[in-house]
Coordinates of C-alpha atoms (C1' of nucleotides) in Angstrom, one line a residue:
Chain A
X1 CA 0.8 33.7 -1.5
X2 CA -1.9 34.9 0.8
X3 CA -4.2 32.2 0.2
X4 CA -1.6 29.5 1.4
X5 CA -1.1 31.3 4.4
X6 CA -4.6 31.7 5.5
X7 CA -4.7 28.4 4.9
X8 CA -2.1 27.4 6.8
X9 CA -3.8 29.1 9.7
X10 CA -7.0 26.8 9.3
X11 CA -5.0 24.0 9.3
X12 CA -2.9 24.6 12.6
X13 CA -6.9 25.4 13.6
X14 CA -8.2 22.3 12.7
X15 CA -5.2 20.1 13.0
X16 CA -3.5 21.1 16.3
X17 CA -5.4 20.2 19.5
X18 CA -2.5 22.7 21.2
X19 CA -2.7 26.1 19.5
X20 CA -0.2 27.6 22.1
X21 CA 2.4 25.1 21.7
X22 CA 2.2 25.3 17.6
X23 CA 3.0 28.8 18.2
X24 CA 6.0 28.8 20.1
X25 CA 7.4 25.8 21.0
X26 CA 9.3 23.4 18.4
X27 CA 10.1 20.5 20.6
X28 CA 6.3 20.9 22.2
X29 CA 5.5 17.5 20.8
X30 CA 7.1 15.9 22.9
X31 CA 6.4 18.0 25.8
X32 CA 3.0 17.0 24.6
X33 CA 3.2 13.5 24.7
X34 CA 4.2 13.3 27.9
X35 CA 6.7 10.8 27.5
X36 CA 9.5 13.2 28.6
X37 CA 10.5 14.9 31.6
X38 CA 12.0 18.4 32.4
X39 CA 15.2 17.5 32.8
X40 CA 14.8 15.0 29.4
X41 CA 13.1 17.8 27.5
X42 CA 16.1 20.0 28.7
X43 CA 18.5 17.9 26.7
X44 CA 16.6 17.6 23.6
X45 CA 16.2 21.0 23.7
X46 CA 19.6 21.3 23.5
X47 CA 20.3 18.8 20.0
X48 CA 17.1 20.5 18.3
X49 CA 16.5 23.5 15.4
X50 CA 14.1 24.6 14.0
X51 CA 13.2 25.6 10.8
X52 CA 10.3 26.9 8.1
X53 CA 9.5 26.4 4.6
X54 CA 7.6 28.1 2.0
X55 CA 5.0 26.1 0.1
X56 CA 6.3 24.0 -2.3
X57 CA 9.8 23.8 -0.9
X58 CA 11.8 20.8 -0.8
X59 CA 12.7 19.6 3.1
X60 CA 14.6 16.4 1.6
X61 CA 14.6 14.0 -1.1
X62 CA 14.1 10.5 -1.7
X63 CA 18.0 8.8 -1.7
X64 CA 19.4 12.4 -0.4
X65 CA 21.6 10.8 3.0
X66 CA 19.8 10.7 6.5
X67 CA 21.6 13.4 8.6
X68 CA 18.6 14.6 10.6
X69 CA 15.0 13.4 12.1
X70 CA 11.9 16.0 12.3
X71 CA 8.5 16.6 13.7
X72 CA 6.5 18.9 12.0
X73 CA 5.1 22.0 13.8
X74 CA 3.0 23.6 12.0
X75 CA 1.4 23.6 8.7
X76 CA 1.3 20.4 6.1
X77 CA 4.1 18.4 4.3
X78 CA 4.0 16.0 2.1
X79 CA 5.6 12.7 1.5
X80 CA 6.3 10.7 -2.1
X81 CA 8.2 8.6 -3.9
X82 CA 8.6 9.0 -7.8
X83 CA 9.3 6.6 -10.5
X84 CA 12.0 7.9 -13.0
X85 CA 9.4 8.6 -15.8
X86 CA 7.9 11.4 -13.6
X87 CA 4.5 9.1 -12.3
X88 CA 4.8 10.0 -8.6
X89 CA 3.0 8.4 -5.6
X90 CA 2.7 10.5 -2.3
X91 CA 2.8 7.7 0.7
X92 CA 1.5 10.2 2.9
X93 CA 0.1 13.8 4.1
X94 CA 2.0 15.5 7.7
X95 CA 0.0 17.3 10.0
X96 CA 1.2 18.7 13.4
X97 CA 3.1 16.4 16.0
X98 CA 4.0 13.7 13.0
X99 CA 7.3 12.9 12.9
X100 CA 9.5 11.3 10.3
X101 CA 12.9 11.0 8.5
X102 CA 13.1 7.9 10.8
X103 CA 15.4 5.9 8.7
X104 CA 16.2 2.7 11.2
X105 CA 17.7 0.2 8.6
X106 CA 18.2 2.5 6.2
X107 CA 21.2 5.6 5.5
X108 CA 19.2 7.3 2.9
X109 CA 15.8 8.8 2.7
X110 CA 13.5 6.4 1.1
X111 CA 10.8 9.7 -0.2
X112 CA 11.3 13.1 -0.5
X113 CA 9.8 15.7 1.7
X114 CA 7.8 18.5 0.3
X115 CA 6.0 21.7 1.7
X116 CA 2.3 21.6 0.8
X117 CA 1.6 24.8 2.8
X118 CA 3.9 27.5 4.7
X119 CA 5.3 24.6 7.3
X120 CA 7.2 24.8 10.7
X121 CA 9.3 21.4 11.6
X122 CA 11.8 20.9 14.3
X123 CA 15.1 19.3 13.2
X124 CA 17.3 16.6 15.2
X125 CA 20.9 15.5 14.3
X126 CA 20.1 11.7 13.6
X127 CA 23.1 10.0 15.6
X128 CA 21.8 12.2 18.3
X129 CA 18.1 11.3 18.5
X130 CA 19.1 8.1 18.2
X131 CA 21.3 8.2 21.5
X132 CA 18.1 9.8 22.8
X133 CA 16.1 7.1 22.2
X134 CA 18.6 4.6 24.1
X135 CA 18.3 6.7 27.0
X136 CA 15.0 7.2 26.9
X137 CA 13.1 4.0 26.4
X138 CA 9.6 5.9 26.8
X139 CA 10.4 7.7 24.0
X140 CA 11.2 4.6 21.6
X141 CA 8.4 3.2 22.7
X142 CA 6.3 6.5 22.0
X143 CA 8.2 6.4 18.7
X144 CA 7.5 2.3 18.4
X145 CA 3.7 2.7 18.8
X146 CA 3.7 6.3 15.9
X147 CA 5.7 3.9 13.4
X148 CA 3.1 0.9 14.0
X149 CA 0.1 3.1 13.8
X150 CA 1.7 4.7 10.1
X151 CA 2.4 0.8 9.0
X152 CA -1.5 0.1 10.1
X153 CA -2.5 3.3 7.6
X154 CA -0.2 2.6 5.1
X155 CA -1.8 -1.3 4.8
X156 CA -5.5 0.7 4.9
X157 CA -4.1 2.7 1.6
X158 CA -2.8 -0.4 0.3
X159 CA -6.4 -1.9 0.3
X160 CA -7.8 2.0 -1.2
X161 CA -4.6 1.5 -3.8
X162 CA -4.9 -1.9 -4.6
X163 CA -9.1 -2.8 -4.6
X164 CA -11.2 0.7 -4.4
X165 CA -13.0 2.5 -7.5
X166 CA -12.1 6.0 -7.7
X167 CA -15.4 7.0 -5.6
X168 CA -14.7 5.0 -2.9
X169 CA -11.2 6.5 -2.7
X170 CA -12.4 9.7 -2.9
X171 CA -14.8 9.6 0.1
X172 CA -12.5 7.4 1.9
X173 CA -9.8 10.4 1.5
X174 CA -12.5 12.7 2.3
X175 CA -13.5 10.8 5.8
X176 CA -9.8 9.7 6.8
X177 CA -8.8 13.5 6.4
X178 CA -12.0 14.6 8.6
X179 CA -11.3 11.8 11.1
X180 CA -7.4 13.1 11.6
X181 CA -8.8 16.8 11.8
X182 CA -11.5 15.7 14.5
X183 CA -13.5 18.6 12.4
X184 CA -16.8 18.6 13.5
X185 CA -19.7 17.4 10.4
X186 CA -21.1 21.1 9.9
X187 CA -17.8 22.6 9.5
X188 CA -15.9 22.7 6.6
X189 CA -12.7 20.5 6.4
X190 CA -9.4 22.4 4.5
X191 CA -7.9 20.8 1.8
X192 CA -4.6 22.4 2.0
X193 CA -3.1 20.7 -1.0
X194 CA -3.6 21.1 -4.8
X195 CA -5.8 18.6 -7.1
X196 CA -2.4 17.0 -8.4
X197 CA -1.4 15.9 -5.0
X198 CA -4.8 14.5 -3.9
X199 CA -4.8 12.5 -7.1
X200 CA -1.1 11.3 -6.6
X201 CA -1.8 10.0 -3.1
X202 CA -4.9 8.6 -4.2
X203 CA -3.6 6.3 -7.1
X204 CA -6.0 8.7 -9.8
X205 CA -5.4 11.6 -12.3
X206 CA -6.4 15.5 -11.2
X207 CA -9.1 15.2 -13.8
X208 CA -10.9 11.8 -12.7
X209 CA -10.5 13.4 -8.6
X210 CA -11.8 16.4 -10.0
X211 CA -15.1 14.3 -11.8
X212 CA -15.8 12.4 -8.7
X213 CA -15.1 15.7 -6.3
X214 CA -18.4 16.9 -8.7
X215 CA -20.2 13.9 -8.6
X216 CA -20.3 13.8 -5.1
X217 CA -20.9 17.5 -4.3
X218 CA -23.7 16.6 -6.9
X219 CA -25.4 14.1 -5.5
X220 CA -25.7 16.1 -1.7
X221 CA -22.7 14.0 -0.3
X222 CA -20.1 16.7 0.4
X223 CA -20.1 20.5 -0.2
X224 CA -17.1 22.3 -1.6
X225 CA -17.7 25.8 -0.6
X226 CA -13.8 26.8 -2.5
X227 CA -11.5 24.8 -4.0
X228 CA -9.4 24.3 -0.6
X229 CA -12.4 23.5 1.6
X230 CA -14.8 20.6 1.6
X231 CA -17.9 20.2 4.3
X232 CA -19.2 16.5 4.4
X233 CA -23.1 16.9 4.3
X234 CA -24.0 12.9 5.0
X235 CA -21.9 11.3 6.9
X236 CA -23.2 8.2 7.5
X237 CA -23.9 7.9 3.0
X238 CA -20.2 9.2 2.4
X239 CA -19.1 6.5 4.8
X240 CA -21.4 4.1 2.8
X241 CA -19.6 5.1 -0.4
X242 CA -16.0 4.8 1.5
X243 CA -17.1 1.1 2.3
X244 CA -14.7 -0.7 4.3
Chain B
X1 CA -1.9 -32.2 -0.4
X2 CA 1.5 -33.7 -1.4
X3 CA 2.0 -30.8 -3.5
X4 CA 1.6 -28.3 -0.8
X5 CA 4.3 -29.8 1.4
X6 CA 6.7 -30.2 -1.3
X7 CA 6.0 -26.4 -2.3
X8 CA 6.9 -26.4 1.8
X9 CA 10.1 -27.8 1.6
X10 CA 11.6 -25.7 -1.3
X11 CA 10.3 -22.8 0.3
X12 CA 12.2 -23.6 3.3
X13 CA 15.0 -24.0 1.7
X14 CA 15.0 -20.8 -0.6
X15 CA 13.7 -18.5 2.4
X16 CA 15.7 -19.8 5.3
X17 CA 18.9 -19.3 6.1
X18 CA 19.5 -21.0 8.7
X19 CA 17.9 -25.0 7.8
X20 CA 18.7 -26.3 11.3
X21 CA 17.1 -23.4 13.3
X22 CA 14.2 -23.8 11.0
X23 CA 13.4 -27.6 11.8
X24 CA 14.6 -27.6 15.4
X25 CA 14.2 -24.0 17.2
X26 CA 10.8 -22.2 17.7
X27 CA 12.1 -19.3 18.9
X28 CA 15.2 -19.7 16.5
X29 CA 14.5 -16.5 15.1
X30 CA 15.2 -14.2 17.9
X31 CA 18.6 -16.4 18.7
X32 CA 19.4 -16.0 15.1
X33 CA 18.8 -12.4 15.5
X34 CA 21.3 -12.1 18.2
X35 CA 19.8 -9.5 20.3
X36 CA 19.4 -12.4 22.9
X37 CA 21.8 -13.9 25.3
X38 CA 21.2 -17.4 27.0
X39 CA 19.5 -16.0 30.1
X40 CA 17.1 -14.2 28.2
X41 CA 16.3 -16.5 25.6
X42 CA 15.7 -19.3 28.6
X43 CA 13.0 -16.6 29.1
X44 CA 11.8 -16.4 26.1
X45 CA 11.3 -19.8 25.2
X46 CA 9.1 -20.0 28.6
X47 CA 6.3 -18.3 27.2
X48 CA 6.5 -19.3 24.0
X49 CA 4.5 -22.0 22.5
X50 CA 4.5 -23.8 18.4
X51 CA 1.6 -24.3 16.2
X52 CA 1.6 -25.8 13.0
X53 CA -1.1 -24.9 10.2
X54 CA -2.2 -26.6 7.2
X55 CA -2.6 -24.6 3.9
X56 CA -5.4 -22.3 3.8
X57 CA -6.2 -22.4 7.5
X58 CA -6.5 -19.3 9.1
X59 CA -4.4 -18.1 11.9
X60 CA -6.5 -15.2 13.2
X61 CA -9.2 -13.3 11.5
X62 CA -8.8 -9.1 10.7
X63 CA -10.8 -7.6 14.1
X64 CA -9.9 -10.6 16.5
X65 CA -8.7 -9.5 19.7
X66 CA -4.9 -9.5 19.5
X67 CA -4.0 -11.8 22.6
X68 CA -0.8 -13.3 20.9
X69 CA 2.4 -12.2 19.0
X70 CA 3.7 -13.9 16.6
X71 CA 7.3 -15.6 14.6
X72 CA 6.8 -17.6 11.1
X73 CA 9.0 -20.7 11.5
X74 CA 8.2 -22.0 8.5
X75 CA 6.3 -22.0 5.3
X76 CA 4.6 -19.0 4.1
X77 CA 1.7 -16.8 5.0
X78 CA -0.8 -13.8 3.6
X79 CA -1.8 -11.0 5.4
X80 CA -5.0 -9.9 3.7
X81 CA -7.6 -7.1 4.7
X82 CA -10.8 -7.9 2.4
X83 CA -14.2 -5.4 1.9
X84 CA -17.7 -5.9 3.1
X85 CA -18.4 -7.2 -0.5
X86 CA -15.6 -9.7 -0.5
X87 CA -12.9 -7.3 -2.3
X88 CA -9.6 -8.3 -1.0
X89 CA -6.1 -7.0 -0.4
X90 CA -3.0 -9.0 0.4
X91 CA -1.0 -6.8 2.6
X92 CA 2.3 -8.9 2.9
X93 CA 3.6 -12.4 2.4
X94 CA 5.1 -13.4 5.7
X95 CA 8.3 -15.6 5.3
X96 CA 10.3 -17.5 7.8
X97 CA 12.1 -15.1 10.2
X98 CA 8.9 -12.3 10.3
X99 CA 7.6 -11.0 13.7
X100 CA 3.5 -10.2 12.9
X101 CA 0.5 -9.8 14.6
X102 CA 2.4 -6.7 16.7
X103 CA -0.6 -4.5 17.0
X104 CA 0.7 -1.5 19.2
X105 CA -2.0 1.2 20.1
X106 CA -4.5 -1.2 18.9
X107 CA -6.7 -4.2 20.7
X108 CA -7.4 -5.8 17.6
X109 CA -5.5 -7.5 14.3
X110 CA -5.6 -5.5 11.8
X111 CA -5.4 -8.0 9.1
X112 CA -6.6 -11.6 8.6
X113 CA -3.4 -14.6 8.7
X114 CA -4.0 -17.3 6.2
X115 CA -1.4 -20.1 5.9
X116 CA -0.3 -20.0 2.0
X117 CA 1.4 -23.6 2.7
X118 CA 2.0 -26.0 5.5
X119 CA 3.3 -23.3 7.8
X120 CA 5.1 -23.2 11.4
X121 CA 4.5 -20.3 14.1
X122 CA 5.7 -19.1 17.4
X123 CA 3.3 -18.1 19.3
X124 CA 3.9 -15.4 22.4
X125 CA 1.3 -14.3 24.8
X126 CA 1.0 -10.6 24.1
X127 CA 1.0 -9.1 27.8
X128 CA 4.5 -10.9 28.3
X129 CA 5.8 -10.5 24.9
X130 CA 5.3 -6.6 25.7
X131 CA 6.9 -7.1 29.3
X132 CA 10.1 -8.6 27.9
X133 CA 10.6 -5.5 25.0
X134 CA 10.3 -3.6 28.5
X135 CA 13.1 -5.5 29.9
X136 CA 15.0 -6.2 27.1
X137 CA 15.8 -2.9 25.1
X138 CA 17.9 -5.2 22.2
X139 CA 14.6 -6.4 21.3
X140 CA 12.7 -4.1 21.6
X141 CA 15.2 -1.8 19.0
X142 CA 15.2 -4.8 17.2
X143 CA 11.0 -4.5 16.5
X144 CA 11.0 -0.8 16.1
X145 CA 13.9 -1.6 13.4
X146 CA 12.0 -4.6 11.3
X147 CA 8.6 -2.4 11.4
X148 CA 10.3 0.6 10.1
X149 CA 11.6 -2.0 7.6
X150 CA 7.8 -3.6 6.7
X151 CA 6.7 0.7 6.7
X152 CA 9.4 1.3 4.0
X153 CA 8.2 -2.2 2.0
X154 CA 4.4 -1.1 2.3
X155 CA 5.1 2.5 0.7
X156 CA 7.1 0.6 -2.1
X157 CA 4.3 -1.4 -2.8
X158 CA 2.5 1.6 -2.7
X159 CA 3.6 3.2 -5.6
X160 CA 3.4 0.1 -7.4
X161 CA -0.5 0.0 -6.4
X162 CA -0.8 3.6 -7.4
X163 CA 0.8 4.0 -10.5
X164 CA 2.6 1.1 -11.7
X165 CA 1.0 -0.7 -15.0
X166 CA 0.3 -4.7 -14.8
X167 CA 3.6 -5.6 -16.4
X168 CA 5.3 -3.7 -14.0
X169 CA 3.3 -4.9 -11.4
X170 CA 4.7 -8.8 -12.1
X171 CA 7.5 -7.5 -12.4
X172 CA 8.7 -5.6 -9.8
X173 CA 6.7 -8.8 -7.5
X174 CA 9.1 -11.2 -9.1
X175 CA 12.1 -9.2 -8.1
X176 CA 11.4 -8.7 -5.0
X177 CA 10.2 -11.9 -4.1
X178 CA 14.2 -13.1 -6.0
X179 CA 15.7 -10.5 -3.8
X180 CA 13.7 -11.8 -0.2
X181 CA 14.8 -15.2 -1.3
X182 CA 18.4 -14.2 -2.2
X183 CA 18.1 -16.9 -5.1
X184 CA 20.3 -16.8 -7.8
X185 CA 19.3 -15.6 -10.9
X186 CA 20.0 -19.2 -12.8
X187 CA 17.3 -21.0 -10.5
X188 CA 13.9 -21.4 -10.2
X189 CA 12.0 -19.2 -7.8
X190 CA 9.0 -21.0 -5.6
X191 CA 6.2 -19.3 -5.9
X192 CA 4.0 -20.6 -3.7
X193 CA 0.5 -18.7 -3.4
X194 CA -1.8 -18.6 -6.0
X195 CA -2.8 -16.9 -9.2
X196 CA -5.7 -15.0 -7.0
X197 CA -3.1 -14.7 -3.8
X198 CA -0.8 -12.9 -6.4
X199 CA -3.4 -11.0 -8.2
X200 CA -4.8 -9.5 -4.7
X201 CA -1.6 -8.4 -3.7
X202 CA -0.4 -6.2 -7.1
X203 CA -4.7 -5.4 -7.2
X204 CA -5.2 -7.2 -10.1
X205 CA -7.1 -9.6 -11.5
X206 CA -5.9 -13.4 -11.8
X207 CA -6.9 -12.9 -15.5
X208 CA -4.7 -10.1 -15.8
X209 CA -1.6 -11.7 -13.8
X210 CA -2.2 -14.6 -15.8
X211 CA -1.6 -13.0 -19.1
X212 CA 1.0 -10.8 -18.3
X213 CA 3.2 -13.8 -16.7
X214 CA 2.4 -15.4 -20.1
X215 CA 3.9 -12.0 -21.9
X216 CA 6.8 -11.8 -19.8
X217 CA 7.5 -15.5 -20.9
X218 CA 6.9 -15.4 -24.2
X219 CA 9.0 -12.5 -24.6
X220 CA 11.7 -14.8 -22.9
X221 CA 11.9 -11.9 -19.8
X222 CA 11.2 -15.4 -17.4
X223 CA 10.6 -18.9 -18.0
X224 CA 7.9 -20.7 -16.1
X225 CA 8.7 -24.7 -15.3
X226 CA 5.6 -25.0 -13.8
X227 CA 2.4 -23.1 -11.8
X228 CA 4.4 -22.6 -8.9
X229 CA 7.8 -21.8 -9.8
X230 CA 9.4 -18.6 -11.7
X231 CA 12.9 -18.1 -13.2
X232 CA 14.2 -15.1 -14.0
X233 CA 15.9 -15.4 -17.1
X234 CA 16.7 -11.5 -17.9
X235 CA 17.2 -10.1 -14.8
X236 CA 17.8 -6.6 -16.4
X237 CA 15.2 -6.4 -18.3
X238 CA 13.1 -7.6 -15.8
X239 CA 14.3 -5.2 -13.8
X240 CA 13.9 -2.5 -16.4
X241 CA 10.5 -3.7 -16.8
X242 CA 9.7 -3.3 -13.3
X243 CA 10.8 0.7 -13.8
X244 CA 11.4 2.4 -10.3
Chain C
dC1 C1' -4.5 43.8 -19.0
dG2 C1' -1.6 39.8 -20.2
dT3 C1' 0.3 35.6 -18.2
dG4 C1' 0.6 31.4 -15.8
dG5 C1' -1.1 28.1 -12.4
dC6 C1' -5.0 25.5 -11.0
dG7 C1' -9.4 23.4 -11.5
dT8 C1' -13.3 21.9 -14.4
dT9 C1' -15.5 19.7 -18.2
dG10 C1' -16.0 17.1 -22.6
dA11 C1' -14.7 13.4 -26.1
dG12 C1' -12.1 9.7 -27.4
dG13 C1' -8.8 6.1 -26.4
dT14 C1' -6.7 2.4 -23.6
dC15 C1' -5.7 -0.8 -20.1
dT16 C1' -7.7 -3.8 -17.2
dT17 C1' -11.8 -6.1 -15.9
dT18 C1' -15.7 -9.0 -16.7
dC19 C1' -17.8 -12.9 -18.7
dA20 C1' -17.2 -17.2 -20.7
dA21 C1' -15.1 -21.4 -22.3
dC22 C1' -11.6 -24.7 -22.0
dG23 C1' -7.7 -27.7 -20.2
dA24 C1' -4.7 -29.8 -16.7
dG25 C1' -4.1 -32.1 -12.4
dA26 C1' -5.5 -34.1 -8.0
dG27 C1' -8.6 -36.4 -5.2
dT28 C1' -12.9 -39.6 -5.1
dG29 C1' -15.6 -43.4 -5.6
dG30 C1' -17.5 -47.0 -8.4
Chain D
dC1 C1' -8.5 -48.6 -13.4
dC2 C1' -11.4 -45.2 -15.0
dA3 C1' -14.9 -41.8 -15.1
dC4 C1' -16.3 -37.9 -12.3
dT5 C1' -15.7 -33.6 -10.0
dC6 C1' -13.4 -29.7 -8.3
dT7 C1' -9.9 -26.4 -8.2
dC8 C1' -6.7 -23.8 -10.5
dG9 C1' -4.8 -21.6 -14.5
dT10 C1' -5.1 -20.1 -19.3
dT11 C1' -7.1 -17.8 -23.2
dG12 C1' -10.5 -15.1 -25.9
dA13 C1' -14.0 -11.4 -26.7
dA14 C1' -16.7 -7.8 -25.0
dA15 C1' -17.5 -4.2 -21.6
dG16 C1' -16.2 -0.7 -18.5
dA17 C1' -13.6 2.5 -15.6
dC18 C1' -10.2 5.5 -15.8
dC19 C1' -6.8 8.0 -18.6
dT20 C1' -5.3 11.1 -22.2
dC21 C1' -5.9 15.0 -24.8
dA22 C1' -8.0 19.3 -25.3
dA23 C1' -10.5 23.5 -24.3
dC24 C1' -12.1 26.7 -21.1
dG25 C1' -12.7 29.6 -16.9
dC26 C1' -11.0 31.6 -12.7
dC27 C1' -7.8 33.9 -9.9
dA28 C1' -3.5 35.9 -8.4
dC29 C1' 0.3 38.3 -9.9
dG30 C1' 3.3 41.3 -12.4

DNA sequence: CGTGGCGTTGAGGTCTTTCAACGAGAGTGG
DNA sequence: CCACTCTCGTTGAAAGACCTCAACGCCACG
């Protein structure tokens, strides 16, 4: 797949402020958060691997037991949770630096992990991380503050979910996305993952994501130059359309 | 509002464990956890201070600087995020025992607080709430636990928002609220908030809850004694109902 | 050059919403 | 004590937003 991996270079582009590090460092986010020393970095060093997946492989699945934590790398993962009839909801798109498999309170996985493009994450044995974390209370507390900030965007998703029209979701997916990449308005965002999975995260079908991806590309809101790339022409209307 | 205060009472006595913590003890809940010992709850309870709230008063509003940390004592409230046109979302129902009103990398609430009944709070200044998770790492593992608990509940709900039909929607609500309550399945279930408090959390209309509580009852799934009380009278088929 | 995955577009159907009316219960004031 | 009013909940009918089903085009791949 030649496409997926140029488009997994755009994204480590336009996702990761620290190009150097993505390239060959797996513990580098939390070198990069600065919440460790050398001598602390030394020893998680020492309980981490790393690993990469192709597109569309499987890192874990929902219920499968926790054995191990990660931070993703490089590329994009994503996250969902499916209902035994097939109707799946993804709770959530990785980029660079995220971490997750956290399972406090929990011995299993509570959704399943899934490559969207060719992905890098570094793995940590779970009783082990955890020690970590006692010994390093900068670290929970880095950790504390990421899990509060996903429980803040997961509540903003409950309000897209629970009270949006499919337009408003739509360019609220659109902005959120742009807003994570820090992409600059003129340039073109990348939309790494397929129709299916923007429609799944969104609460809609492919076809009505598809319709409103149209309708707005008509209207002079957003440009779409390919099917895995989307420009945001007016800002401040698209933001209008998000609402709040 | 006699009704309101009786709702109060059962509630009190279907949520709490602990009856005596709950009409004596304002900071009852971190004792009951048991991640304090006497020293530091003597702490504790020095910056700590109780308020009381009628039903439908608001604790703090969604954008309000966050100067205070909360503990729910008693009662029952929303968490709600609403649009510029008045749209709103009910994030969580908060019951006796919840921490809220954390907001880590963030000034401000992201939420509104609305007291569903007669409701008692903890209150803790922020700056010294944060201090003591600094010097006490039980309680601070204790938070990072409980909000990686609320992040798992707020993908759940989720998946209902995003793909679950209405009847499921009920459904699955009335279960969990049963399983937060630990009722047995032969007694009523308070239920508290209202037919628009219910219908903004599942993102439905109170039309719609309305009907479908009337389906679910006709078709003998639950039996409703009156407006404010469920029981579940077919727990497996509820629960079937409610998919997964 | 055929095949399969992905995305787009159209037409019809369905679930939920919207609009409307009505009833029950609580609080108010004559 | 009894209208009166207001809120809340229920029910019906019509409307609408999105979904389902279907067809088609594009592109990568074998």
């Amino acid at each position: 797949m030649v496409g997926s991996v140029r488009v997994a270079r755009a994204l480590r582009a336009a996702y990761c402020g620290n190009r150097d590090a993505c390239d060959t460092c797996e513990v580098h986010k939390l070198a990069v958060c600065g919440v460790l020393d050398r001598d602390e970095l030394a020893e998680l060093t020492a309980i981490v691997s790393g690993r990469r997946l192709e597109a569309g492989r499987t890192l874990f699945a929902e219920g499968d037991v926790a054995e191990e934590v990660f931070s993703l790398t490089e590329g994009m993962l994503k996250l969902y949770k499916m209902m035994s009839d097939g109707r799946r909801q993804i709770v959530g798109f990785l980029v660079p630096g995220d971490f997750f498999g956290l399972a406090f309170a929990r011995t299993t996985y509570a959704y399943s992990a899934e490559a969207v493009v060719p992905t890098g994450v570094c793995r940590f044995r779970r009783p082990q991380f955890l020690e970590l974390l006692e010994r390093f209370p900068a670290l929970e507390k880095e950790i504390l503050g990421r899990t509060s900030t996903e429980l803040a965007a997961a509540q903003e998703q409950m309000l897209l979910l629970g009270r949006k029209m499919a337009r408003e979701r739509v360019a609220s997916f659109i902005i959120t996305l742009a807003r994570r990449c820090q992409a600059t308005d003129g340039k073109p965002l990348p939309l790494p993952m397929t129709r299916a999975d923007i429609a799944d995260y969104l609460g809609l079908t492919i076809e009505t994501v598809s319709r409103t991806l149209t309708g707005l590309r008509r209207e002079g809101l957003i440009a779409l130059p390919n099917k895995h790339e989307v420009r945001i022409a007016r800002p401040a209307e698209l933001a209008r359309v998000a609402g709040s």
